[in-house]
PDB file of C-alpha atoms and ligand atoms in Angstrom:
ATOM      1  CA  MET A   1       0.000   0.000   0.000  1.00  0.00           C
ATOM      2  CA  THR A   2       1.203   3.518  -0.809  1.00  0.00           C
ATOM      3  CA  GLU A   3       2.271   5.662   2.123  1.00  0.00           C
ATOM      4  CA  ARG A   4       0.490   8.949   1.607  1.00  0.00           C
ATOM      5  CA  ARG A   5       2.075  12.057   3.086  1.00  0.00           C
ATOM      6  CA  PRO A   6      -0.397  13.804   5.403  1.00  0.00           C
ATOM      7  CA  ILE A   7      -1.461  17.303   4.395  1.00  0.00           C
ATOM      8  CA  ILE A   8      -3.048  19.776   6.802  1.00  0.00           C
ATOM      9  CA  ALA A   9      -4.204  23.081   5.329  1.00  0.00           C
ATOM     10  CA  GLY A  10      -5.620  26.171   6.999  1.00  0.00           C
ATOM     11  CA  ASN A  11      -8.187  28.083   4.977  1.00  0.00           C
ATOM     12  CA  TRP A  12      -8.420  31.507   6.570  1.00  0.00           C
ATOM     13  CA  LYS A  13     -11.271  32.646   4.311  1.00  0.00           C
ATOM     14  CA  MET A  14     -11.827  36.437   4.505  1.00  0.00           C
ATOM     15  CA  HIS A  15     -10.084  36.820   7.854  1.00  0.00           C
ATOM     16  CA  LYS A  16      -6.809  38.524   8.847  1.00  0.00           C
ATOM     17  CA  ASP A  17      -5.301  41.530   7.102  1.00  0.00           C
ATOM     18  CA  HIS A  18      -1.662  41.277   6.121  1.00  0.00           C
ATOM     19  CA  LEU A  19      -0.376  42.444   9.523  1.00  0.00           C
ATOM     20  CA  GLU A  20      -2.595  40.064  11.463  1.00  0.00           C
ATOM     21  CA  ALA A  21      -1.584  37.326   9.049  1.00  0.00           C
ATOM     22  CA  ILE A  22       2.102  37.821   9.833  1.00  0.00           C
ATOM     23  CA  GLN A  23       1.341  37.631  13.545  1.00  0.00           C
ATOM     24  CA  LEU A  24      -0.673  34.441  13.111  1.00  0.00           C
ATOM     25  CA  VAL A  25       2.065  32.677  11.166  1.00  0.00           C
ATOM     26  CA  GLN A  26       4.732  33.799  13.639  1.00  0.00           C
ATOM     27  CA  ARG A  27       2.661  32.457  16.523  1.00  0.00           C
ATOM     28  CA  LEU A  28       1.992  29.234  14.669  1.00  0.00           C
ATOM     29  CA  ALA A  29       5.689  28.728  13.954  1.00  0.00           C
ATOM     30  CA  TYR A  30       6.413  29.324  17.644  1.00  0.00           C
ATOM     31  CA  HIS A  31       3.923  26.631  18.698  1.00  0.00           C
ATOM     32  CA  LEU A  32       4.969  24.021  16.172  1.00  0.00           C
ATOM     33  CA  ASP A  33       7.444  21.357  17.032  1.00  0.00           C
ATOM     34  CA  GLU A  34      10.160  20.513  14.516  1.00  0.00           C
ATOM     35  CA  SER A  35       8.744  16.990  14.289  1.00  0.00           C
ATOM     36  CA  ASP A  36       5.386  18.394  13.111  1.00  0.00           C
ATOM     37  CA  TYR A  37       6.959  19.356   9.793  1.00  0.00           C
ATOM     38  CA  GLU A  38       8.543  15.986   9.180  1.00  0.00           C
ATOM     39  CA  GLY A  39       6.836  13.810   6.592  1.00  0.00           C
ATOM     40  CA  GLN A  40       3.835  16.099   6.463  1.00  0.00           C
ATOM     41  CA  ASP A  41       2.736  19.096   4.386  1.00  0.00           C
ATOM     42  CA  ILE A  42       1.448  22.119   6.288  1.00  0.00           C
ATOM     43  CA  VAL A  43      -0.316  24.761   4.219  1.00  0.00           C
ATOM     44  CA  VAL A  44      -1.599  28.204   5.154  1.00  0.00           C
ATOM     45  CA  ALA A  45      -4.063  29.897   2.811  1.00  0.00           C
ATOM     46  CA  PRO A  46      -4.498  33.552   3.809  1.00  0.00           C
ATOM     47  CA  PRO A  47      -6.506  36.126   1.822  1.00  0.00           C
ATOM     48  CA  PHE A  48      -4.853  37.327  -1.405  1.00  0.00           C
ATOM     49  CA  VAL A  49      -3.689  40.609   0.171  1.00  0.00           C
ATOM     50  CA  ALA A  50      -1.579  38.758   2.729  1.00  0.00           C
ATOM     51  CA  LEU A  51       0.122  36.336   0.328  1.00  0.00           C
ATOM     52  CA  ARG A  52       3.117  38.534  -0.354  1.00  0.00           C
ATOM     53  CA  SER A  53       3.748  39.243   3.350  1.00  0.00           C
ATOM     54  CA  ILE A  54       3.512  35.574   4.260  1.00  0.00           C
ATOM     55  CA  GLN A  55       5.693  34.568   1.328  1.00  0.00           C
ATOM     56  CA  THR A  56       8.370  36.966   2.582  1.00  0.00           C
ATOM     57  CA  LEU A  57       8.046  35.679   6.150  1.00  0.00           C
ATOM     58  CA  ILE A  58       8.293  32.030   5.082  1.00  0.00           C
ATOM     59  CA  ASP A  59      11.361  32.918   3.038  1.00  0.00           C
ATOM     60  CA  SER A  60      13.163  35.017   5.599  1.00  0.00           C
ATOM     61  CA  ASP A  61      12.489  32.705   8.567  1.00  0.00           C
ATOM     62  CA  ARG A  62      12.943  29.558   6.443  1.00  0.00           C
ATOM     63  CA  LEU A  63       9.650  28.162   7.669  1.00  0.00           C
ATOM     64  CA  PRO A  64       8.768  24.770   6.192  1.00  0.00           C
ATOM     65  CA  LEU A  65       5.226  25.945   5.521  1.00  0.00           C
ATOM     66  CA  ALA A  66       3.603  25.903   2.092  1.00  0.00           C
ATOM     67  CA  LEU A  67       1.627  28.855   0.863  1.00  0.00           C
ATOM     68  CA  GLY A  68      -1.913  28.333  -0.391  1.00  0.00           C
ATOM     69  CA  ALA A  69      -4.442  30.559  -2.139  1.00  0.00           C
ATOM     70  CA  GLN A  70      -8.178  30.263  -1.677  1.00  0.00           C
ATOM     71  CA  ASN A  71      -9.220  30.770  -5.285  1.00  0.00           C
ATOM     72  CA  CYS A  72      -8.030  31.948  -8.691  1.00  0.00           C
ATOM     73  CA  HIS A  73      -9.300  32.807 -12.137  1.00  0.00           C
ATOM     74  CA  TRP A  74      -8.865  30.319 -14.971  1.00  0.00           C
ATOM     75  CA  GLU A  75      -7.297  32.758 -17.414  1.00  0.00           C
ATOM     76  CA  ALA A  76      -3.648  33.790 -17.043  1.00  0.00           C
ATOM     77  CA  GLU A  77      -4.470  37.477 -17.563  1.00  0.00           C
ATOM     78  CA  GLY A  78      -7.094  39.709 -19.128  1.00  0.00           C
ATOM     79  CA  ALA A  79     -10.045  42.022 -18.552  1.00  0.00           C
ATOM     80  CA  PHE A  80     -11.418  40.318 -15.455  1.00  0.00           C
ATOM     81  CA  THR A  81     -11.748  43.123 -12.929  1.00  0.00           C
ATOM     82  CA  GLY A  82     -11.127  41.995  -9.392  1.00  0.00           C
ATOM     83  CA  GLU A  83      -9.737  38.589 -10.289  1.00  0.00           C
ATOM     84  CA  VAL A  84      -6.344  36.994  -9.635  1.00  0.00           C
ATOM     85  CA  SER A  85      -4.782  34.399 -11.951  1.00  0.00           C
ATOM     86  CA  ALA A  86      -2.972  31.176 -11.132  1.00  0.00           C
ATOM     87  CA  ALA A  87      -0.009  32.598 -13.058  1.00  0.00           C
ATOM     88  CA  MET A  88       0.150  35.528 -10.624  1.00  0.00           C
ATOM     89  CA  LEU A  89      -0.065  33.148  -7.667  1.00  0.00           C
ATOM     90  CA  ALA A  90       2.788  31.091  -9.067  1.00  0.00           C
ATOM     91  CA  ARG A  91       4.973  34.232  -9.052  1.00  0.00           C
ATOM     92  CA  LEU A  92       4.301  34.516  -5.300  1.00  0.00           C
ATOM     93  CA  ASP A  93       5.514  30.966  -4.619  1.00  0.00           C
ATOM     94  CA  VAL A  94       2.005  29.790  -3.915  1.00  0.00           C
ATOM     95  CA  ALA A  95       2.064  25.992  -3.939  1.00  0.00           C
ATOM     96  CA  TYR A  96      -1.602  25.059  -3.475  1.00  0.00           C
ATOM     97  CA  VAL A  97      -4.847  26.619  -4.684  1.00  0.00           C
ATOM     98  CA  ILE A  98      -8.209  25.705  -3.186  1.00  0.00           C
ATOM     99  CA  CYS A  99     -10.645  25.112  -6.045  1.00  0.00           C
ATOM    100  CA  GLY A 100     -14.413  24.846  -5.719  1.00  0.00           C
ATOM    101  CA  HIS A 101     -14.787  25.475  -1.985  1.00  0.00           C
ATOM    102  CA  SER A 102     -18.480  25.116  -1.109  1.00  0.00           C
ATOM    103  CA  GLU A 103     -18.672  28.821  -0.227  1.00  0.00           C
ATOM    104  CA  ARG A 104     -17.536  29.661  -3.764  1.00  0.00           C
ATOM    105  CA  ARG A 105     -19.991  27.183  -5.208  1.00  0.00           C
ATOM    106  CA  ALA A 106     -22.913  28.445  -3.092  1.00  0.00           C
ATOM    107  CA  LEU A 107     -22.218  32.187  -2.877  1.00  0.00           C
ATOM    108  CA  PHE A 108     -20.416  32.891  -6.150  1.00  0.00           C
ATOM    109  CA  GLY A 109     -22.152  30.484  -8.491  1.00  0.00           C
ATOM    110  CA  GLU A 110     -19.159  28.271  -9.207  1.00  0.00           C
ATOM    111  CA  THR A 111     -20.259  25.241 -11.177  1.00  0.00           C
ATOM    112  CA  ASP A 112     -18.278  22.053 -11.712  1.00  0.00           C
ATOM    113  CA  GLU A 113     -17.366  23.425 -15.135  1.00  0.00           C
ATOM    114  CA  ILE A 114     -15.869  26.574 -13.645  1.00  0.00           C
ATOM    115  CA  VAL A 115     -14.049  24.553 -10.982  1.00  0.00           C
ATOM    116  CA  ASN A 116     -12.738  22.320 -13.756  1.00  0.00           C
ATOM    117  CA  ARG A 117     -11.310  25.300 -15.645  1.00  0.00           C
ATOM    118  CA  LYS A 118      -9.642  26.548 -12.482  1.00  0.00           C
ATOM    119  CA  VAL A 119      -8.110  23.149 -11.730  1.00  0.00           C
ATOM    120  CA  LYS A 120      -6.617  23.071 -15.230  1.00  0.00           C
ATOM    121  CA  ALA A 121      -5.304  26.633 -14.895  1.00  0.00           C
ATOM    122  CA  VAL A 122      -3.691  25.763 -11.566  1.00  0.00           C
ATOM    123  CA  GLN A 123      -2.038  22.669 -13.016  1.00  0.00           C
ATOM    124  CA  LYS A 124      -0.804  24.635 -16.025  1.00  0.00           C
ATOM    125  CA  GLN A 125       1.195  26.794 -13.613  1.00  0.00           C
ATOM    126  CA  HIS A 126       2.555  23.674 -11.888  1.00  0.00           C
ATOM    127  CA  LEU A 127       0.650  24.489  -8.715  1.00  0.00           C
ATOM    128  CA  ARG A 128      -1.373  21.928  -6.802  1.00  0.00           C
ATOM    129  CA  PRO A 129      -5.146  22.187  -6.721  1.00  0.00           C
ATOM    130  CA  ILE A 130      -7.063  21.255  -3.582  1.00  0.00           C
ATOM    131  CA  VAL A 131     -10.374  20.314  -5.149  1.00  0.00           C
ATOM    132  CA  CYS A 132     -13.331  20.553  -2.771  1.00  0.00           C
ATOM    133  CA  VAL A 133     -16.453  18.436  -3.031  1.00  0.00           C
ATOM    134  CA  GLY A 134     -19.287  17.851  -0.577  1.00  0.00           C
ATOM    135  CA  GLU A 135     -23.003  17.403  -0.191  1.00  0.00           C
ATOM    136  CA  THR A 136     -25.567  19.643   1.517  1.00  0.00           C
ATOM    137  CA  LEU A 137     -27.646  18.484   4.471  1.00  0.00           C
ATOM    138  CA  GLU A 138     -30.720  18.039   2.257  1.00  0.00           C
ATOM    139  CA  GLU A 139     -28.727  15.891  -0.154  1.00  0.00           C
ATOM    140  CA  ARG A 140     -27.409  13.762   2.703  1.00  0.00           C
ATOM    141  CA  GLN A 141     -30.856  13.376   4.233  1.00  0.00           C
ATOM    142  CA  ALA A 142     -32.173  12.307   0.840  1.00  0.00           C
ATOM    143  CA  GLY A 143     -29.514   9.561   0.756  1.00  0.00           C
ATOM    144  CA  ARG A 144     -27.715  11.264  -2.144  1.00  0.00           C
ATOM    145  CA  ALA A 145     -24.399  12.170  -0.499  1.00  0.00           C
ATOM    146  CA  GLU A 146     -22.247   9.782  -2.520  1.00  0.00           C
ATOM    147  CA  GLU A 147     -24.008  10.483  -5.810  1.00  0.00           C
ATOM    148  CA  VAL A 148     -23.533  14.257  -5.344  1.00  0.00           C
ATOM    149  CA  VAL A 149     -19.893  13.989  -4.309  1.00  0.00           C
ATOM    150  CA  VAL A 150     -19.010  11.615  -7.133  1.00  0.00           C
ATOM    151  CA  GLY A 151     -20.831  13.868  -9.614  1.00  0.00           C
ATOM    152  CA  GLN A 152     -18.875  16.930  -8.432  1.00  0.00           C
ATOM    153  CA  LEU A 153     -15.662  14.955  -8.646  1.00  0.00           C
ATOM    154  CA  ARG A 154     -16.315  13.848 -12.227  1.00  0.00           C
ATOM    155  CA  GLY A 155     -17.292  17.353 -13.300  1.00  0.00           C
ATOM    156  CA  SER A 156     -14.393  19.071 -11.565  1.00  0.00           C
ATOM    157  CA  LEU A 157     -11.804  16.622 -12.898  1.00  0.00           C
ATOM    158  CA  ALA A 158     -13.132  16.192 -16.455  1.00  0.00           C
ATOM    159  CA  GLY A 159     -10.136  16.029 -18.776  1.00  0.00           C
ATOM    160  CA  VAL A 160      -7.720  16.703 -15.910  1.00  0.00           C
ATOM    161  CA  LYS A 161      -4.531  14.692 -16.313  1.00  0.00           C
ATOM    162  CA  VAL A 162      -2.705  13.385 -13.273  1.00  0.00           C
ATOM    163  CA  VAL A 163       0.973  12.888 -13.972  1.00  0.00           C
ATOM    164  CA  ASP A 164       2.157  13.005 -10.365  1.00  0.00           C
ATOM    165  CA  PRO A 165      -0.616  11.979  -7.943  1.00  0.00           C
ATOM    166  CA  GLU A 166       1.050  14.039  -5.168  1.00  0.00           C
ATOM    167  CA  GLU A 167       0.119  17.110  -7.177  1.00  0.00           C
ATOM    168  CA  LEU A 168      -3.613  16.590  -6.865  1.00  0.00           C
ATOM    169  CA  VAL A 169      -5.390  16.916  -3.521  1.00  0.00           C
ATOM    170  CA  LEU A 170      -9.082  16.289  -2.934  1.00  0.00           C
ATOM    171  CA  ALA A 171     -11.024  17.657   0.006  1.00  0.00           C
ATOM    172  CA  TYR A 172     -14.257  16.025   1.115  1.00  0.00           C
ATOM    173  CA  GLU A 173     -16.142  18.798   2.857  1.00  0.00           C
ATOM    174  CA  PRO A 174     -19.764  18.110   3.717  1.00  0.00           C
ATOM    175  CA  VAL A 175     -21.431  21.525   3.476  1.00  0.00           C
ATOM    176  CA  TRP A 176     -23.450  20.951   6.655  1.00  0.00           C
ATOM    177  CA  ALA A 177     -20.250  20.482   8.660  1.00  0.00           C
ATOM    178  CA  ILE A 178     -18.490  23.647   7.505  1.00  0.00           C
ATOM    179  CA  GLY A 179     -18.350  26.333  10.159  1.00  0.00           C
ATOM    180  CA  THR A 180     -21.202  24.711  12.086  1.00  0.00           C
ATOM    181  CA  GLY A 181     -19.256  22.933  14.805  1.00  0.00           C
ATOM    182  CA  GLU A 182     -20.855  19.728  13.577  1.00  0.00           C
ATOM    183  CA  THR A 183     -18.236  17.263  12.366  1.00  0.00           C
ATOM    184  CA  ALA A 184     -19.051  14.248  10.242  1.00  0.00           C
ATOM    185  CA  THR A 185     -18.524  11.062  12.194  1.00  0.00           C
ATOM    186  CA  LYS A 186     -15.233   9.430  11.345  1.00  0.00           C
ATOM    187  CA  GLU A 187     -17.203   6.575   9.787  1.00  0.00           C
ATOM    188  CA  ASP A 188     -19.211   8.910   7.503  1.00  0.00           C
ATOM    189  CA  ALA A 189     -16.104  10.867   6.552  1.00  0.00           C
ATOM    190  CA  GLN A 190     -14.229   7.639   5.813  1.00  0.00           C
ATOM    191  CA  GLU A 191     -17.116   6.272   3.745  1.00  0.00           C
ATOM    192  CA  LEU A 192     -17.191   9.306   1.458  1.00  0.00           C
ATOM    193  CA  CYS A 193     -13.399   9.562   1.218  1.00  0.00           C
ATOM    194  CA  ALA A 194     -13.337   5.886   0.205  1.00  0.00           C
ATOM    195  CA  ALA A 195     -16.030   6.606  -2.405  1.00  0.00           C
ATOM    196  CA  ILE A 196     -13.875   9.438  -3.761  1.00  0.00           C
ATOM    197  CA  ARG A 197     -10.880   7.105  -3.968  1.00  0.00           C
ATOM    198  CA  ALA A 198     -12.948   4.455  -5.737  1.00  0.00           C
ATOM    199  CA  GLU A 199     -14.087   7.047  -8.270  1.00  0.00           C
ATOM    200  CA  LEU A 200     -10.481   8.173  -8.804  1.00  0.00           C
ATOM    201  CA  ALA A 201      -9.663   4.571  -9.690  1.00  0.00           C
ATOM    202  CA  GLU A 202     -12.440   4.686 -12.304  1.00  0.00           C
ATOM    203  CA  LEU A 203     -11.302   8.033 -13.683  1.00  0.00           C
ATOM    204  CA  TYR A 204      -7.583   7.171 -13.655  1.00  0.00           C
ATOM    205  CA  ASP A 205      -6.223   3.877 -12.357  1.00  0.00           C
ATOM    206  CA  ASP A 206      -5.697   2.037  -9.073  1.00  0.00           C
ATOM    207  CA  ALA A 207      -2.161   3.320  -8.547  1.00  0.00           C
ATOM    208  CA  THR A 208      -3.247   6.935  -9.001  1.00  0.00           C
ATOM    209  CA  ALA A 209      -6.244   6.490  -6.718  1.00  0.00           C
ATOM    210  CA  GLU A 210      -3.998   4.933  -4.061  1.00  0.00           C
ATOM    211  CA  ALA A 211      -1.550   7.825  -4.198  1.00  0.00           C
ATOM    212  CA  VAL A 212      -3.839  10.879  -4.365  1.00  0.00           C
ATOM    213  CA  ARG A 213      -4.337  12.534  -0.997  1.00  0.00           C
ATOM    214  CA  ILE A 214      -7.838  13.143   0.303  1.00  0.00           C
ATOM    215  CA  GLN A 215      -8.532  15.603   3.092  1.00  0.00           C
ATOM    216  CA  TYR A 216     -11.573  15.835   5.287  1.00  0.00           C
ATOM    217  CA  GLY A 217     -12.910  19.305   6.076  1.00  0.00           C
ATOM    218  CA  GLY A 218     -15.766  20.425   8.293  1.00  0.00           C
ATOM    219  CA  SER A 219     -15.321  21.653  11.859  1.00  0.00           C
ATOM    220  CA  VAL A 220     -11.992  19.933  12.354  1.00  0.00           C
ATOM    221  CA  LYS A 221     -10.661  20.750  15.834  1.00  0.00           C
ATOM    222  CA  PRO A 222      -7.835  19.630  18.112  1.00  0.00           C
ATOM    223  CA  GLY A 223     -10.302  17.222  19.731  1.00  0.00           C
ATOM    224  CA  ASN A 224     -11.286  15.303  16.608  1.00  0.00           C
ATOM    225  CA  ILE A 225      -8.269  15.432  14.284  1.00  0.00           C
ATOM    226  CA  ARG A 226      -6.606  12.294  15.603  1.00  0.00           C
ATOM    227  CA  GLU A 227      -9.604  10.029  15.139  1.00  0.00           C
ATOM    228  CA  LEU A 228     -10.236  11.405  11.646  1.00  0.00           C
ATOM    229  CA  MET A 229      -6.592  10.857  10.667  1.00  0.00           C
ATOM    230  CA  GLY A 230      -6.877   7.291  11.926  1.00  0.00           C
ATOM    231  CA  GLU A 231      -9.242   6.430   9.082  1.00  0.00           C
ATOM    232  CA  PRO A 232      -7.604   4.647   6.156  1.00  0.00           C
ATOM    233  CA  ASP A 233      -8.748   6.990   3.375  1.00  0.00           C
ATOM    234  CA  ILE A 234      -8.355  10.300   5.222  1.00  0.00           C
ATOM    235  CA  ASP A 235      -4.925  11.783   4.552  1.00  0.00           C
ATOM    236  CA  GLY A 236      -5.308  15.231   5.986  1.00  0.00           C
ATOM    237  CA  ALA A 237      -7.606  18.073   6.874  1.00  0.00           C
ATOM    238  CA  LEU A 238      -8.786  21.329   5.395  1.00  0.00           C
ATOM    239  CA  VAL A 239      -9.376  23.511   8.411  1.00  0.00           C
ATOM    240  CA  GLY A 240     -11.373  26.749   8.461  1.00  0.00           C
ATOM    241  CA  GLY A 241     -12.269  28.322  11.810  1.00  0.00           C
ATOM    242  CA  ALA A 242      -9.702  26.481  13.918  1.00  0.00           C
ATOM    243  CA  SER A 243      -6.859  27.589  11.624  1.00  0.00           C
ATOM    244  CA  LEU A 244      -7.393  31.202  12.745  1.00  0.00           C
ATOM    245  CA  ASN A 245      -6.194  30.369  16.226  1.00  0.00           C
ATOM    246  CA  SER A 246      -2.496  29.536  16.373  1.00  0.00           C
ATOM    247  CA  ASP A 247      -2.844  27.313  19.470  1.00  0.00           C
ATOM    248  CA  ASP A 248      -5.646  25.271  17.929  1.00  0.00           C
ATOM    249  CA  PHE A 249      -4.052  24.989  14.510  1.00  0.00           C
ATOM    250  CA  ALA A 250      -0.743  23.958  16.068  1.00  0.00           C
ATOM    251  CA  LEU A 251      -2.537  21.230  18.032  1.00  0.00           C
ATOM    252  CA  ILE A 252      -4.242  20.034  14.846  1.00  0.00           C
ATOM    253  CA  VAL A 253      -0.983  20.038  12.901  1.00  0.00           C
ATOM    254  CA  GLY A 254       0.660  18.257  15.835  1.00  0.00           C
ATOM    255  CA  TRP A 255      -1.905  15.433  15.765  1.00  0.00           C
ATOM    256  CA  ARG A 256       0.886  12.798  15.745  1.00  0.00           C
ATOM    257  CA  ARG A 257       2.425  13.975  19.013  1.00  0.00           C
TER     258      ARG A 257
HETATM  259  C1  PEP B   1     -13.536  25.176   5.395  1.00  0.00           C
HETATM  260  O1  PEP B   1     -13.807  26.363   5.273  1.00  0.00           O
HETATM  261  O2  PEP B   1     -12.997  24.576   4.466  1.00  0.00           O
HETATM  262  C2  PEP B   1     -13.874  24.531   6.656  1.00  0.00           C
HETATM  263  C3  PEP B   1     -13.744  23.239   6.736  1.00  0.00           C
HETATM  264  O3  PEP B   1     -14.295  25.333   7.682  1.00  0.00           O
HETATM  265  P1  PEP B   1     -14.476  24.913   9.233  1.00  0.00           P
HETATM  266  O4  PEP B   1     -13.244  24.164   9.624  1.00  0.00           O
HETATM  267  O5  PEP B   1     -14.628  26.206   9.952  1.00  0.00           O
HETATM  268  O6  PEP B   1     -15.690  24.067   9.299  1.00  0.00           O
END
């Protein structure tokens, strides 16, 4: 069986200006143990305006943190007022770009087709997409969770090539668990992550499916990270609220201690 490298990412959403962002990363670095970085990817995804400051901080303090962005446009440049391209993010040493977060899907009308274009744009710049999929509460209650998630996965990855499976990250994020304090049970999270892996085997092949990392996201906290990470198909976490607190995020990142 492939050993998948854990990946914990903090999605700060529209929180922290660039000065607060610097403070948060400094505090986080202070709380992290050297062993937390070993064999694991740790990503921070601040708002666009803080990317440059955090890039500089990571560089100057030689922090083994990866920089993430929360979104991008699919074109490299052009008349798209207010947008930021994957090409621009690449120039800032961004390594990961969150694509198709449920807030973007629900509040900004992002369809699977749009997410798909973004994933391709991210790959074109040799960045790593974190592709988010997840069902709403109504869809879960109607027994359609797997069908919805698999459908989003197919749409978001249509025509997407996977040369190095480490370069593609999936995030299973049930919409009803995001920012609600309600976490999926480890069994439910595992079931859907396993369904995602099975679909990856259909879309690509067994070896690719075995190697792609799948995160769980939805009210991940210091108190539940360890049991989630104990599940065979959960390789990491995409953390919203708890990533804004350096103590909490450090405890989550330090789940192996
Ligand atoms: C998220 O925004 O991706 C998320 C999982 O948020 P939270 O951890 O706050 O539920």
